[in-house]
């Protein structure tokens, strides 16, 4: 009897905050009521004890046990039976303090389930966690002078990308396994990280990251561009390390770095375990529970869930695979039960291996599985934003190479189209085309990621034998079989897929599975109501292309030509047109430098004359180019009790007539001397990061929480201000901002000029009388 065999035992578990680890803790607590658990948890912002309370015991996996015992009884039981120790398998000595070492030394059984389970893990991290983690655990047990029964969780895929039967044998006994120097492989992975880090800091690499940052953010300012450049560098390093792991694994016949490092771990702990009894449990692809703690229980998305959800949403129209091939899936509760049974069995000097898999005794074919999924989404479709059901596709199972080629071609086409759009002077609704292209490119890249990560698994033709597992099953009593079911032959695949797994996955995905009964509220409407909520405190506005369809060049052109004779006016306009490409290039490079240079054109302009002409310009030019909806929005904020401020790089005499609309105006100012403008600004103009700094200063002076503030702007040069607030709004955005705003879920407003407003070819002042 398993409960009796485990009674009085103290069992240590690593990886207890993970999917399988949580299922293990629940199964031990419920199925073996007289054992104690020691959970080795990596501390973070919370202590190990607090993490166990919040990240494990509050999971819905324990609802059944909590309902049986009551809240008070459950708390009392866990306080008596569960001990948390702070530790980290990626640290020498596991990072244990004296109390932790004492608790670990007192354990009769150690279950090692901690792992870096992502299939796209960087090579060095996979080696440190999956290979060196169990090595450090065994070394720590040796240092403590104890030899508990070690039950190590591995994976069936240590067999590699072979075809045919994969027996339950140590890898060193397999003719297919290439023995490796696992110590040398670990050092090589660490050196690879150092080489890649060095490469990422080469001059040409850093220049490339800077160009990519500028392509994405435009003139967002030095801090934003620096942060994006570093983000791109780190992403490149990670991608290189992932590819290094994938390539090294493939060279040895493994699907990825996860399987590769797990295989080396088996070899390593077998080599160094000495007198520590060893049992290895190799699950296949672990998915949601068949029955316990509840049908469909799952913690986070596993391997299949992203593919399933994107299939249901209609964004994954094709996928490689062999329809008649076997996809080896096993519910998590069967794996947890098998591990508990392995813990209860008396260890032997020889290593014992159990493969917890379905393909060898109850196979489900890929074509059959996808038919079940297609039928399910046909009967229970996901609904789109227009309340329409999404029809699932029929996969034709092309080869992985063909799918990658098609997706790569589509990605290149979309990248070229995006690049062209970014170079065009489009904004607003036209710029949203770039956002649409980016979304489509994201879909293509996700599909490529799924094909790269999981393609080898769905093309795998290995059949994992489970003779040892079924032998263990035959040894169980009837009561143990009822409490700890792990026989894969009990699974009805249609029932599991259609009635258990898919409903659970769809519920976790939080997608719309029925048409809305009430009129749909668009996402824009919902965001707009948040922006105008009485809870907001401050609304900050840019001027150009946000409130008016004009810019500093237009304002200068009006004022400069206001009092010129026709001939002089023509020469000034011609000269400015010739200078336009250089001005545009300077503006794109650095907005502050552009304004500093351009405003020098006001040198020796009479202050009184400019003030007089600016008032006329307001009615003659500014108002005719204003966006009525934007003006209404300012008034809506004031009606809602929000303070409003205009923060602009335009000159004070240009925006002064707008003062009645706002509570405050922050603008650029020119120095004066003897009644003339000098052409030099009194301070750095409030644009880019300076605009964001001005907003922060303003909020601090008035006691506003920026998380409750709103900002309106049109360009990525305004990104620092938009990112500073809790409610950013992109108004008539240029292409880069449109793409960023869509990706980040910001409100996008397209404000138009009033119908019938006069349109001037050139912003010229009225002819002198």
Short mmCIF file of N, CA and C in Angstrom, two decimals, residues 560-561 564-578 762 764:
data_model
loop_
_atom_site.label_atom_id
_atom_site.label_comp_id
_atom_site.label_asym_id
_atom_site.label_seq_id
_atom_site.Cartn_x
_atom_site.Cartn_y
_atom_site.Cartn_z
N UNK A 560 6.96 85.28 -41.56
CA UNK A 560 8.07 85.82 -42.34
C UNK A 560 7.58 86.51 -43.61
N UNK A 561 6.46 86.06 -44.14
CA UNK A 561 5.98 86.63 -45.41
C UNK A 561 4.87 87.65 -45.21
N UNK A 564 6.01 91.09 -46.44
CA UNK A 564 6.90 91.17 -47.59
C UNK A 564 6.16 91.55 -48.87
N UNK A 565 6.86 92.22 -49.77
CA UNK A 565 6.33 92.49 -51.10
C UNK A 565 6.36 91.19 -51.92
N UNK A 566 5.53 91.06 -52.95
CA UNK A 566 5.42 89.81 -53.71
C UNK A 566 6.77 89.27 -54.18
N UNK A 567 7.65 90.11 -54.69
CA UNK A 567 8.94 89.63 -55.18
C UNK A 567 9.79 89.05 -54.08
N UNK A 568 9.87 89.75 -52.96
CA UNK A 568 10.63 89.25 -51.82
C UNK A 568 10.04 87.96 -51.27
N UNK A 569 8.71 87.93 -51.27
CA UNK A 569 8.02 86.73 -50.79
C UNK A 569 8.38 85.52 -51.65
N UNK A 570 8.39 85.68 -52.96
CA UNK A 570 8.72 84.59 -53.88
C UNK A 570 10.13 84.09 -53.65
N UNK A 571 11.08 85.02 -53.46
CA UNK A 571 12.46 84.61 -53.25
C UNK A 571 12.62 83.85 -51.93
N UNK A 572 11.91 84.30 -50.88
CA UNK A 572 11.99 83.62 -49.59
C UNK A 572 11.42 82.20 -49.67
N UNK A 573 10.27 82.10 -50.33
CA UNK A 573 9.63 80.78 -50.46
C UNK A 573 10.52 79.84 -51.27
N UNK A 574 11.10 80.33 -52.37
CA UNK A 574 11.95 79.50 -53.22
C UNK A 574 13.16 79.00 -52.44
N UNK A 575 13.78 79.93 -51.67
CA UNK A 575 14.95 79.56 -50.89
C UNK A 575 14.61 78.50 -49.84
N UNK A 576 13.44 78.65 -49.23
CA UNK A 576 13.03 77.69 -48.20
C UNK A 576 12.74 76.33 -48.80
N UNK A 577 12.14 76.29 -49.98
CA UNK A 577 11.84 75.02 -50.64
C UNK A 577 13.14 74.27 -50.96
N UNK A 578 14.16 75.01 -51.41
CA UNK A 578 15.45 74.40 -51.70
C UNK A 578 16.06 73.81 -50.43
N UNK A 762 0.54 77.10 -49.69
CA UNK A 762 1.66 77.55 -48.86
C UNK A 762 1.12 78.41 -47.73
N UNK A 764 1.24 81.31 -46.33
CA UNK A 764 1.75 82.67 -46.49
C UNK A 764 0.85 83.67 -45.82
#
